[in-house]
CSV table of N, CA and C in Angstrom, one decimal:
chain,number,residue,atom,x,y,z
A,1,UNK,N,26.5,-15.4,36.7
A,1,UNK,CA,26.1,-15.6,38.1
A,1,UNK,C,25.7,-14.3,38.8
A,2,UNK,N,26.0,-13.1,38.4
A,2,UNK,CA,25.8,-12.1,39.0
A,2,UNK,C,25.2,-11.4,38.3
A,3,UNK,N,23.3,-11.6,39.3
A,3,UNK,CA,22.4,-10.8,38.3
A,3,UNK,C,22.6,-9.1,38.6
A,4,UNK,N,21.6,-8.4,37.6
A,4,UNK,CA,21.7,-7.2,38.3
A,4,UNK,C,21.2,-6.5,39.3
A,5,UNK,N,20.3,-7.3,40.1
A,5,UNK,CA,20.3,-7.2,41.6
A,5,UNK,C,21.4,-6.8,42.5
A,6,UNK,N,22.2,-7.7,41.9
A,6,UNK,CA,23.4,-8.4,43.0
A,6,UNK,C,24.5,-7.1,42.8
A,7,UNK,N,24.5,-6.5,41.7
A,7,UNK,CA,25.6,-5.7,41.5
A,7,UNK,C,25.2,-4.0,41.6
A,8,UNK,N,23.9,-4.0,41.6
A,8,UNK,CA,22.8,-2.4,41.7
A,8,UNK,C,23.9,-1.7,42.3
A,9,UNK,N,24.2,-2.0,43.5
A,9,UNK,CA,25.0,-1.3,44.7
A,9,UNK,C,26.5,-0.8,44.1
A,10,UNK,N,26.8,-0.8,43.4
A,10,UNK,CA,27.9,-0.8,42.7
A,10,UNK,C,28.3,-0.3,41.4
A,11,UNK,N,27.2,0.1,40.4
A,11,UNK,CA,26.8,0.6,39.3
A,11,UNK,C,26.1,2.0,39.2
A,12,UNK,N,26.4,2.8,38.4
A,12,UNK,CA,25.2,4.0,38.3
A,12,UNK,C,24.5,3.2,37.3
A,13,UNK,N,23.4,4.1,37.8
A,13,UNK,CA,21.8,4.1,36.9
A,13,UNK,C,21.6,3.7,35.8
A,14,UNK,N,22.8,5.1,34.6
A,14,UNK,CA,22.9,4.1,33.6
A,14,UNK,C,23.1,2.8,33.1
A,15,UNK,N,24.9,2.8,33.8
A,15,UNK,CA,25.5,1.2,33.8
A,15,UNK,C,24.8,0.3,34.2
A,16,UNK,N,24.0,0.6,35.3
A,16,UNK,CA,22.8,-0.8,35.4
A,16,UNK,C,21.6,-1.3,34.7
A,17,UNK,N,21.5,0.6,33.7
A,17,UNK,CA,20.3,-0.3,33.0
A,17,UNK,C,21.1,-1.3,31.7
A,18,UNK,N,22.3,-0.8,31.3
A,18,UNK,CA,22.7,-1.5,30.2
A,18,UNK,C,23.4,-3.0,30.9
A,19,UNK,N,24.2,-3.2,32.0
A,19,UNK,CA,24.0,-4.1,32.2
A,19,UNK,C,22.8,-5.8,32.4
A,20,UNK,N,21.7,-5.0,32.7
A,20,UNK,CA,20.2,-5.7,32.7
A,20,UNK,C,20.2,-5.5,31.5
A,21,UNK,N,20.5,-4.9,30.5
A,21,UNK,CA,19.7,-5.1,29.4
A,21,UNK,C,21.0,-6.3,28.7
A,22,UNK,N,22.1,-6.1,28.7
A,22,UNK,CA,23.3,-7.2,28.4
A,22,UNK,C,22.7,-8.5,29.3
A,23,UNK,N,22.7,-8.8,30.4
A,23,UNK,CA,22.3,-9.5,31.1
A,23,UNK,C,21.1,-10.4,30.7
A,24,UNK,N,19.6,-9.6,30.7
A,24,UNK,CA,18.6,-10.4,30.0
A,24,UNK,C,19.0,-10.8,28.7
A,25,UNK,N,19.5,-10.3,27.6
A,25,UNK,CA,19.7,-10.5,26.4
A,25,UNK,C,20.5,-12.2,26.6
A,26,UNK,N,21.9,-11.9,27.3
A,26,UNK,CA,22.3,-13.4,27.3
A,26,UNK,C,21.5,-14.6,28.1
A,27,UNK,N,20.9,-14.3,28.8
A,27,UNK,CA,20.2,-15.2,29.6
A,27,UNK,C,18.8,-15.9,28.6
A,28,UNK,N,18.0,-14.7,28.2
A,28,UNK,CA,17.9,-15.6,27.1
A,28,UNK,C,18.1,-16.0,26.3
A,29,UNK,N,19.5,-15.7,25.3
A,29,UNK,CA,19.7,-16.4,24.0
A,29,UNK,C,20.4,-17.6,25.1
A,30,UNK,N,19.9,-18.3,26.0
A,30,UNK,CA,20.2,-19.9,26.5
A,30,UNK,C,18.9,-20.2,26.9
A,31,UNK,N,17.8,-20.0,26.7
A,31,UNK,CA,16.4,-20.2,26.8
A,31,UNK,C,16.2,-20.8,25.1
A,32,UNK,N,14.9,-21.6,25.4
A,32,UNK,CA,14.3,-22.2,24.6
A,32,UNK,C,13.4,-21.2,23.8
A,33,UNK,N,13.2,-21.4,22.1
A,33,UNK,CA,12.6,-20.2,21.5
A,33,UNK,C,11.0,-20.3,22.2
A,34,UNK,N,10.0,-19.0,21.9
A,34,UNK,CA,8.7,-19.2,22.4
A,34,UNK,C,8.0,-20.1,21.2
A,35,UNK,N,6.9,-20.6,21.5
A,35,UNK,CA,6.2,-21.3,20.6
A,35,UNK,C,4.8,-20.5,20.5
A,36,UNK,N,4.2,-20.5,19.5
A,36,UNK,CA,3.4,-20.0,19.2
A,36,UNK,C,1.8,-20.4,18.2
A,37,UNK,N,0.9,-21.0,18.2
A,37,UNK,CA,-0.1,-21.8,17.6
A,37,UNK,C,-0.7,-20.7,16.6
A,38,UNK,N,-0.8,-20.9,15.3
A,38,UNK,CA,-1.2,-20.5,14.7
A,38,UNK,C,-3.0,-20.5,14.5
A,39,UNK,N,-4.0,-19.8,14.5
A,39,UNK,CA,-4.8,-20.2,15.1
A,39,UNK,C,-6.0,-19.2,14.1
A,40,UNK,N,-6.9,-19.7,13.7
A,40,UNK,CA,-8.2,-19.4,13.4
A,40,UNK,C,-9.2,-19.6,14.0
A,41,UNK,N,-10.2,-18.6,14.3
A,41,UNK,CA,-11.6,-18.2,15.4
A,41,UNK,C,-12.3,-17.1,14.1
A,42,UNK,N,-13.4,-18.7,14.1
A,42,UNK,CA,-14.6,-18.7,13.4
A,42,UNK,C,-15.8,-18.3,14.4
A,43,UNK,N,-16.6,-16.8,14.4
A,43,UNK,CA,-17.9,-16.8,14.9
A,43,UNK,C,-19.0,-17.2,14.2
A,44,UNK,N,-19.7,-17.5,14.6
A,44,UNK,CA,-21.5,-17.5,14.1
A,44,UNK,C,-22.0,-17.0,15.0
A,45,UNK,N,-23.2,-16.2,14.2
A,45,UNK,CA,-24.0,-15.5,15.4
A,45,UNK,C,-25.1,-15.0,14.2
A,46,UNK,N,-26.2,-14.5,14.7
A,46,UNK,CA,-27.2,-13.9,14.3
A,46,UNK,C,-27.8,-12.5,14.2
A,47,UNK,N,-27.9,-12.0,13.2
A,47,UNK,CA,-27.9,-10.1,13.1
A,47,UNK,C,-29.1,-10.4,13.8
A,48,UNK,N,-29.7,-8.9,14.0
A,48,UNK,CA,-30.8,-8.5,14.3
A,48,UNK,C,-32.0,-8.1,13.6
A,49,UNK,N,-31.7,-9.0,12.2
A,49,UNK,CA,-32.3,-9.1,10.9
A,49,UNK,C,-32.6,-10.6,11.2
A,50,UNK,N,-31.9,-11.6,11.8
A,50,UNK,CA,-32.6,-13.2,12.1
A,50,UNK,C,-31.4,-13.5,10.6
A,51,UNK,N,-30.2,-12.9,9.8
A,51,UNK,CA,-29.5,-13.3,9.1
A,51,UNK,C,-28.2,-14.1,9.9
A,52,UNK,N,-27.5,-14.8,9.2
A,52,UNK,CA,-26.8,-15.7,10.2
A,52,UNK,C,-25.4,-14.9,9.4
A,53,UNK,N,-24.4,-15.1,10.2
A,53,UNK,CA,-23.5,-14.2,10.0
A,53,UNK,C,-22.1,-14.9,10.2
A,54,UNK,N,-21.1,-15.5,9.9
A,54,UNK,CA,-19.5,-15.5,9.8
A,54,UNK,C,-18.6,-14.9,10.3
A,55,UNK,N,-17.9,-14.4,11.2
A,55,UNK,CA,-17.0,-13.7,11.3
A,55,UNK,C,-15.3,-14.3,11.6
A,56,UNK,N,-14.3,-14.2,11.4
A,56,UNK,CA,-13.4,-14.8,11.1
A,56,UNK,C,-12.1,-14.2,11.6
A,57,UNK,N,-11.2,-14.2,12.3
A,57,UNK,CA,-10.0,-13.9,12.9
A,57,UNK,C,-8.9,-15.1,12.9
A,58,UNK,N,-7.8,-14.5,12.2
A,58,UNK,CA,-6.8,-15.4,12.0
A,58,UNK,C,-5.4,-14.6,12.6
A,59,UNK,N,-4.5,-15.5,13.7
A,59,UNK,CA,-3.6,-14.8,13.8
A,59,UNK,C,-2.8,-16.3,15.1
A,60,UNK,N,-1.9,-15.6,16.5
A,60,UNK,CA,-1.6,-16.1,16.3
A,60,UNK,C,-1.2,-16.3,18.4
A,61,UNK,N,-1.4,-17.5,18.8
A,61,UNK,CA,-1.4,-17.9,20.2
A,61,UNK,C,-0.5,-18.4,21.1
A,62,UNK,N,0.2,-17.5,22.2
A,62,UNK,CA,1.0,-17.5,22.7
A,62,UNK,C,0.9,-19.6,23.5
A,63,UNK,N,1.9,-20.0,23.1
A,63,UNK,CA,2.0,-21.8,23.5
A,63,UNK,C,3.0,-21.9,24.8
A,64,UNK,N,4.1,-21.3,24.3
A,64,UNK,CA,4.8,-21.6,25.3
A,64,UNK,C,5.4,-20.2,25.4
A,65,UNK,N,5.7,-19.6,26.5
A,65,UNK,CA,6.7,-18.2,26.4
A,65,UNK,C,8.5,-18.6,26.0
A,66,UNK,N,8.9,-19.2,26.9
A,66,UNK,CA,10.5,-19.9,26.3
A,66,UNK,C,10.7,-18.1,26.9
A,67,UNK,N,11.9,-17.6,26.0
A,67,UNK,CA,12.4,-17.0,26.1
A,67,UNK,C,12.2,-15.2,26.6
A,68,UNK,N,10.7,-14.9,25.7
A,68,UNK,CA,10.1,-14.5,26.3
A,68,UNK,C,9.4,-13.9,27.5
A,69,UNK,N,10.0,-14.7,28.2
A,69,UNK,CA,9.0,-14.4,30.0
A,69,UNK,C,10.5,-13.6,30.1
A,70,UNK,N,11.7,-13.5,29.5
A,70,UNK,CA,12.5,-12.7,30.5
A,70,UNK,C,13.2,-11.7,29.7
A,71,UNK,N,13.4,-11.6,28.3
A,71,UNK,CA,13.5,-10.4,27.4
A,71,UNK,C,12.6,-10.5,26.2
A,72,UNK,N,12.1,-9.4,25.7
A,72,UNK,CA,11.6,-8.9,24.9
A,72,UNK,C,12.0,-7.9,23.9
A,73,UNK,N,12.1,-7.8,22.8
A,73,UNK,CA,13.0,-6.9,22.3
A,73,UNK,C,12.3,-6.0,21.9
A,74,UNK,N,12.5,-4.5,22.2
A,74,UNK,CA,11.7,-3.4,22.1
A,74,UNK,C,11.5,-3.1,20.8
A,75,UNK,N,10.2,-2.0,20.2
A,75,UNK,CA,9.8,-1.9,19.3
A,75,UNK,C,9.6,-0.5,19.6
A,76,UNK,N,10.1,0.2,18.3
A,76,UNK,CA,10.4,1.4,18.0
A,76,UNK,C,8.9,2.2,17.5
A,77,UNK,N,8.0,0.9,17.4
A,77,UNK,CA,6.9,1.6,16.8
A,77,UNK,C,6.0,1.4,17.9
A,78,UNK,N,4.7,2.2,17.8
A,78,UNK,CA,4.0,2.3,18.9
A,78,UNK,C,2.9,0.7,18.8
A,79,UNK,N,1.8,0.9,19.8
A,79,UNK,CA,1.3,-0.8,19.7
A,79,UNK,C,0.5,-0.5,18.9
A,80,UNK,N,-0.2,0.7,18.4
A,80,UNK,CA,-1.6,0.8,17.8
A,80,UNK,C,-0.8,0.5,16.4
A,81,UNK,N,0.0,0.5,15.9
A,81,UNK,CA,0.8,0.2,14.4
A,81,UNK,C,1.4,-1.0,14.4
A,82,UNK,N,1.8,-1.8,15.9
A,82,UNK,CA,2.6,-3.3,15.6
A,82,UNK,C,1.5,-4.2,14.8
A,83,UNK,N,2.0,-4.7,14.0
A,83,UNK,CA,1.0,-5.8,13.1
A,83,UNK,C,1.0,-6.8,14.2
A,84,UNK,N,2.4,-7.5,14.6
A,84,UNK,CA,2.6,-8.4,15.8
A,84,UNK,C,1.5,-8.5,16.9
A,85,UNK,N,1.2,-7.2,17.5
A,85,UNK,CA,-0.2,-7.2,19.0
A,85,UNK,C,-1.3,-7.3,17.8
A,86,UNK,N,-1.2,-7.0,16.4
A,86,UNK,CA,-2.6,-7.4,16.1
A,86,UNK,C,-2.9,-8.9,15.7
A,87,UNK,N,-1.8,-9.5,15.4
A,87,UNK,CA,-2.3,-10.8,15.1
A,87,UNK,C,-2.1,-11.8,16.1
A,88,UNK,N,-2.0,-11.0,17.5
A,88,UNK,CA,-2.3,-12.1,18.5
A,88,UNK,C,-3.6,-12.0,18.8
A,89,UNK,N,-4.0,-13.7,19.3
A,89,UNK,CA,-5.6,-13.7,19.5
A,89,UNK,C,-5.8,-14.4,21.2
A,90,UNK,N,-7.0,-14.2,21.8
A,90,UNK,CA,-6.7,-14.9,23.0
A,90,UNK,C,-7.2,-16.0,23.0
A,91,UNK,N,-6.7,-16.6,24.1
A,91,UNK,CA,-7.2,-18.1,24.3
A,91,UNK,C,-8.3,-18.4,24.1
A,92,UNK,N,-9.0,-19.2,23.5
A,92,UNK,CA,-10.7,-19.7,23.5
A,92,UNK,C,-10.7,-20.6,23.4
A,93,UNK,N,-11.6,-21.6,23.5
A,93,UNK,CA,-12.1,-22.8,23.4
A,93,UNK,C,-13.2,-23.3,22.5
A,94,UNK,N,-13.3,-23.8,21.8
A,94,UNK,CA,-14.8,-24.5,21.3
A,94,UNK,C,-16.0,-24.5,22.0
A,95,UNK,N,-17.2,-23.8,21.5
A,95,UNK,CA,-17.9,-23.5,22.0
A,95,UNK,C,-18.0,-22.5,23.0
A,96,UNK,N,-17.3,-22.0,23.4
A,96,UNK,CA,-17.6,-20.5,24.1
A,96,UNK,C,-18.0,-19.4,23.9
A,97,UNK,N,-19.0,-19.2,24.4
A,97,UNK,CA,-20.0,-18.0,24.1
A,97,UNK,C,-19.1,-16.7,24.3
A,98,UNK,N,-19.1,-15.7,23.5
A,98,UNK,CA,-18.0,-14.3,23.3
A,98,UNK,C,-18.6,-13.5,23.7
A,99,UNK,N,-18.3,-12.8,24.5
A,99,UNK,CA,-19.1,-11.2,24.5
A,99,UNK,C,-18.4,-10.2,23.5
A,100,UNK,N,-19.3,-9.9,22.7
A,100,UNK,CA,-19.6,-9.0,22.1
A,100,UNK,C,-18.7,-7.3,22.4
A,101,UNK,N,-17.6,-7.5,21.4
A,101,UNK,CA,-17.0,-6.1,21.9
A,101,UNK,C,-17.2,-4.6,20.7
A,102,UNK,N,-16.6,-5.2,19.6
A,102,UNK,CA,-16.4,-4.6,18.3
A,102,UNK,C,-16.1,-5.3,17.5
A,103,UNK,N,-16.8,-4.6,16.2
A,103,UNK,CA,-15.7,-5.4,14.8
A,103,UNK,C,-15.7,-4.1,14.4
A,104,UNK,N,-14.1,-5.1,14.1
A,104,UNK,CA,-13.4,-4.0,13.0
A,104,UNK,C,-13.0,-4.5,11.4
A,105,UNK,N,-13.8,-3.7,10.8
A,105,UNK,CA,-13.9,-4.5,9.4
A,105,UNK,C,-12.3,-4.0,8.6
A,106,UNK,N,-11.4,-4.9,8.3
A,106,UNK,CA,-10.2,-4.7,7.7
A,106,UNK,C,-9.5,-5.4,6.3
A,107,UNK,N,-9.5,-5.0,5.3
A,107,UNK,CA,-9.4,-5.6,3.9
A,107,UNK,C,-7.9,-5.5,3.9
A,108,UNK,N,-7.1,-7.0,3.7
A,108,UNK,CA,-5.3,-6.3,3.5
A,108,UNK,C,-5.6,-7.1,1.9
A,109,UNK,N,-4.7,-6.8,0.8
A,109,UNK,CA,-4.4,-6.9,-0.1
A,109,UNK,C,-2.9,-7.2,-0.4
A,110,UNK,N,-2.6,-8.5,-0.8
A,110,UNK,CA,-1.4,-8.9,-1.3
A,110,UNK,C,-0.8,-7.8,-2.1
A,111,UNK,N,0.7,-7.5,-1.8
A,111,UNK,CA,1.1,-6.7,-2.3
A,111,UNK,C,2.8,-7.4,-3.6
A,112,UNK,N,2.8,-7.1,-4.7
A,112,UNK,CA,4.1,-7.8,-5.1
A,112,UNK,C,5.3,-7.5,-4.4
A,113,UNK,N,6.1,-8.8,-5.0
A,113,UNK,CA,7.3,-8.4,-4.2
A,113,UNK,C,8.1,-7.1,-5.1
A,114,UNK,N,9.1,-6.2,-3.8
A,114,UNK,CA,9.7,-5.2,-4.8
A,114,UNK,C,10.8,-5.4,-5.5
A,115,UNK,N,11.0,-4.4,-6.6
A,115,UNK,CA,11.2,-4.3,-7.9
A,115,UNK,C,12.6,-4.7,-7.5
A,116,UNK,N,13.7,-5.3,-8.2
A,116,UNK,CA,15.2,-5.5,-8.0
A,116,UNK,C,15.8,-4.2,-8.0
A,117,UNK,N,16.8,-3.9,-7.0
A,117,UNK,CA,17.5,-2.6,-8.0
A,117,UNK,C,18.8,-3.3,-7.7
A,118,UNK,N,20.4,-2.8,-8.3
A,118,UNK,CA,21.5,-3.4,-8.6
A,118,UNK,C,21.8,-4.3,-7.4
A,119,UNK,N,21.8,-3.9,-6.0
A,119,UNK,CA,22.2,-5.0,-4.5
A,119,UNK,C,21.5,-6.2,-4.6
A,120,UNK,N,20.3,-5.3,-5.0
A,120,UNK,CA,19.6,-7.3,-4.8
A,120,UNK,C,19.4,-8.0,-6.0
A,121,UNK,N,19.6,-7.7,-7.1
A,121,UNK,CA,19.8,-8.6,-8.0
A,121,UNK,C,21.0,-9.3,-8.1
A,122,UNK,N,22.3,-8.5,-7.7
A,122,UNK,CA,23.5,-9.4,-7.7
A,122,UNK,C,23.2,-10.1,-6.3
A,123,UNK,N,22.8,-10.0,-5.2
A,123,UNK,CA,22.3,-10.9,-4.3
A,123,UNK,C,21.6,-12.1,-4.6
A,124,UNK,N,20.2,-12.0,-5.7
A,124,UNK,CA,19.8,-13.0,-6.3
A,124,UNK,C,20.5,-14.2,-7.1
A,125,UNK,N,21.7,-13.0,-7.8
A,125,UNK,CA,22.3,-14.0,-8.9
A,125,UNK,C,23.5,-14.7,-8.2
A,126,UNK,N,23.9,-14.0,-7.0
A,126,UNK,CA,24.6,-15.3,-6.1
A,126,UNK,C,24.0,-16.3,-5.5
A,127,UNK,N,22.8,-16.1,-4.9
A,127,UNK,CA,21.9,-17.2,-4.2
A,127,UNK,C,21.8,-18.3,-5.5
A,128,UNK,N,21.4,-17.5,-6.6
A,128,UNK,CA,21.1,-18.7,-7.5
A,128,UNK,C,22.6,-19.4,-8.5
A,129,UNK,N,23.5,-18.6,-8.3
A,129,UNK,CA,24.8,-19.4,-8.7
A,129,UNK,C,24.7,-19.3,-9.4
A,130,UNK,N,24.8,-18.1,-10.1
A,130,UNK,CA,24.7,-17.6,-11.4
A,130,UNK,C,25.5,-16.3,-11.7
A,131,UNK,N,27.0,-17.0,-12.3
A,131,UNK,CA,28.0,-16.0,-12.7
A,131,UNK,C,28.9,-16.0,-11.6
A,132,UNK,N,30.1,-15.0,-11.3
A,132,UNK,CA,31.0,-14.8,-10.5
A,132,UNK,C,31.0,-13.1,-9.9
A,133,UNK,N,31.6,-13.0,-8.7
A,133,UNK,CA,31.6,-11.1,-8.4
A,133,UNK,C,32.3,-10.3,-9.7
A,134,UNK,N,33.2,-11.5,-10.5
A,134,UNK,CA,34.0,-10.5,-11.7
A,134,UNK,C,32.6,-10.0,-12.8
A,135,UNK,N,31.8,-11.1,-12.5
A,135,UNK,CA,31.1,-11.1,-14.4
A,135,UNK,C,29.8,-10.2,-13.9
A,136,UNK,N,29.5,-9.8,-12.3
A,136,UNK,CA,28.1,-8.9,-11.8
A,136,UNK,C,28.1,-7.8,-12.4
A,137,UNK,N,29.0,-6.9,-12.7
A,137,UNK,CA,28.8,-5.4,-12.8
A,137,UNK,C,28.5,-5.7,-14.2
A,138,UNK,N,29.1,-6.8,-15.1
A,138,UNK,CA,28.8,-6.6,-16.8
A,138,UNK,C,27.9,-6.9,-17.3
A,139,UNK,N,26.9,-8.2,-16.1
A,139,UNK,CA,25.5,-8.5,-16.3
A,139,UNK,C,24.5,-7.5,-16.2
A,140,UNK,N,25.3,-6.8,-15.4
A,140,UNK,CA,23.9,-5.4,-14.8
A,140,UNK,C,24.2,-4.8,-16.3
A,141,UNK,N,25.1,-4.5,-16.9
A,141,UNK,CA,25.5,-3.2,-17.8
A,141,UNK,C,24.5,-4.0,-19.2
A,142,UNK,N,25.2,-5.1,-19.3
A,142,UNK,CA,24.3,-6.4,-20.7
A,142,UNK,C,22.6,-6.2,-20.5
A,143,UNK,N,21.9,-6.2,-19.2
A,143,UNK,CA,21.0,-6.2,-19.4
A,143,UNK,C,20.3,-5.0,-20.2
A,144,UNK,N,21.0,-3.9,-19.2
A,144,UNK,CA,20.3,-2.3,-19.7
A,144,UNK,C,20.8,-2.3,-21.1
A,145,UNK,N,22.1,-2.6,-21.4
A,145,UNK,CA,22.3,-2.1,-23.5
A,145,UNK,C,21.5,-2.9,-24.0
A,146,UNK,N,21.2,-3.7,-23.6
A,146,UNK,CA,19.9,-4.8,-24.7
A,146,UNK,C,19.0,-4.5,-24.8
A,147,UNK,N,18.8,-4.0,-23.4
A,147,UNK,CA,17.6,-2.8,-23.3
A,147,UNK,C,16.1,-4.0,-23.1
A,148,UNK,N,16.6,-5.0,-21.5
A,148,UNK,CA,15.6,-6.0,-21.3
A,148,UNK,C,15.3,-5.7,-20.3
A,149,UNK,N,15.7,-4.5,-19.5
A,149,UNK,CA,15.0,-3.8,-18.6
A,149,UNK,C,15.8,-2.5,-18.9
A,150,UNK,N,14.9,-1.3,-18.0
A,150,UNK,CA,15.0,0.0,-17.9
A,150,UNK,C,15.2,0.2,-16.5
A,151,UNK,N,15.9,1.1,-16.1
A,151,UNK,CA,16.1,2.0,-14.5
A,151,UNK,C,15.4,3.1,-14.4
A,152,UNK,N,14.4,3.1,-13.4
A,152,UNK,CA,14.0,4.2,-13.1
A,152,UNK,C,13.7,4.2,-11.6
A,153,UNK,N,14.5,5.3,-11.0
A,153,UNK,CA,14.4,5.1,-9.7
A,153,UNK,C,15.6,4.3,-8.8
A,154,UNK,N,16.6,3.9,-9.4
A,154,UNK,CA,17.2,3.2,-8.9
A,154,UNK,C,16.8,1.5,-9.1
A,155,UNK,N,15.8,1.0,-9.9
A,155,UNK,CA,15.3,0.0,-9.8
A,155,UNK,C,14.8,-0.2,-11.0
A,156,UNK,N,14.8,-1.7,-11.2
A,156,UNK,CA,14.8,-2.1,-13.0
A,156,UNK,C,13.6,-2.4,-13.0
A,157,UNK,N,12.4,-2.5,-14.0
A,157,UNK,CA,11.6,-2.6,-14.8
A,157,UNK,C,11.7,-3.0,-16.1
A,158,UNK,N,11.0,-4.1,-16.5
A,158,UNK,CA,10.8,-5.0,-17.7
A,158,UNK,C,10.5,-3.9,-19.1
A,159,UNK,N,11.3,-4.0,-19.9
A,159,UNK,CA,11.0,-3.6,-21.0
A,159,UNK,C,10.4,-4.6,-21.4
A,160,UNK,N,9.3,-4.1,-23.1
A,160,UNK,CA,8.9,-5.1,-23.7
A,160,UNK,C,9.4,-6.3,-24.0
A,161,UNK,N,11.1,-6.1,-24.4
A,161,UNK,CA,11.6,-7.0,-24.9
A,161,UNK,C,12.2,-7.9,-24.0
A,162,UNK,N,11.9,-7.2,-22.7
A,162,UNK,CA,12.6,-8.4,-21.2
A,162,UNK,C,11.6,-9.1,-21.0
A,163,UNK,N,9.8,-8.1,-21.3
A,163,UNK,CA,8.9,-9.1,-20.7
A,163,UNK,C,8.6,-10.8,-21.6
């Protein structure tokens, strides 16, 4: 009941910014999550060759704010590196003529998932129910004497005889 308005008069600077920031945090974990439309914007247009042309943005459209409109959780990285601001797209409609700003031609490449090392494979092998915390450290040790993976780096790799 007592925002930090109400208490300013009564708090130093700092105490008030952490208060507001305690404050918004609880207020909205009692808010509704934000919703968000996943959303593809297809151009057509024409070079200046008379070639007809494609262009394609996939990402992702603020629906409802929810929680949002009153905290936001800060990011340590700057905006020109949040992937987040880049895969939001703005509102448009069907048929709306775009004005022309830039393209930015960008290739991402699937990347594998990484390599196990000892935490996450006994993490694995509990998720999948496989063995007990007594029998983890002997399965790590079984695989390397059989020699069905190798360590390097802290992280296992398929020997021939694992692959």
């Amino acid at each position: 009941m007592r925002t930090p308005e109400s208490v300013a008069a009564f708090l130093a600077e700092d105490e008030l910014k952490l208060y507001r920031l305690i404050w918004m945090r609880f207020i909205a974990s009692q808010m509704t999550p934000a919703l968000f439309d996943q959303t593809t914007i297809e151009v057509d247009t024409k070079g200046k060759d008379g070639a007809a042309y494609l262009f394609r943005a996939t990402g992702s459209v603020l629906k409802f704010e929810g929680f949002l409109k009153v905290y936001e959780e800060s990011k340590d990285q700057t905006d020109e590196d949040d992937e987040e601001l880049k895969s939001k797209l703005p509102v448009v409609t069907q048929g709306e003529v775009l004005k022309f700003k830039a393209i930015l031609p960008e290739q991402h490449f699937t990347e594998p998932p990484p390599r196990f090392n000892e935490a996450t494979l006994v993490k694995e092998l509990e998720a999948d129910g496989v063995g007990r915390p007594s029998t983890y450290a002997s399965i790590l040790s079984t695989i390397q004497e059989r020699e069905y993976v190798r360590k390097e780096g802290g992280k296992f790799f398929p020997t021939e005889l694992g692959s």
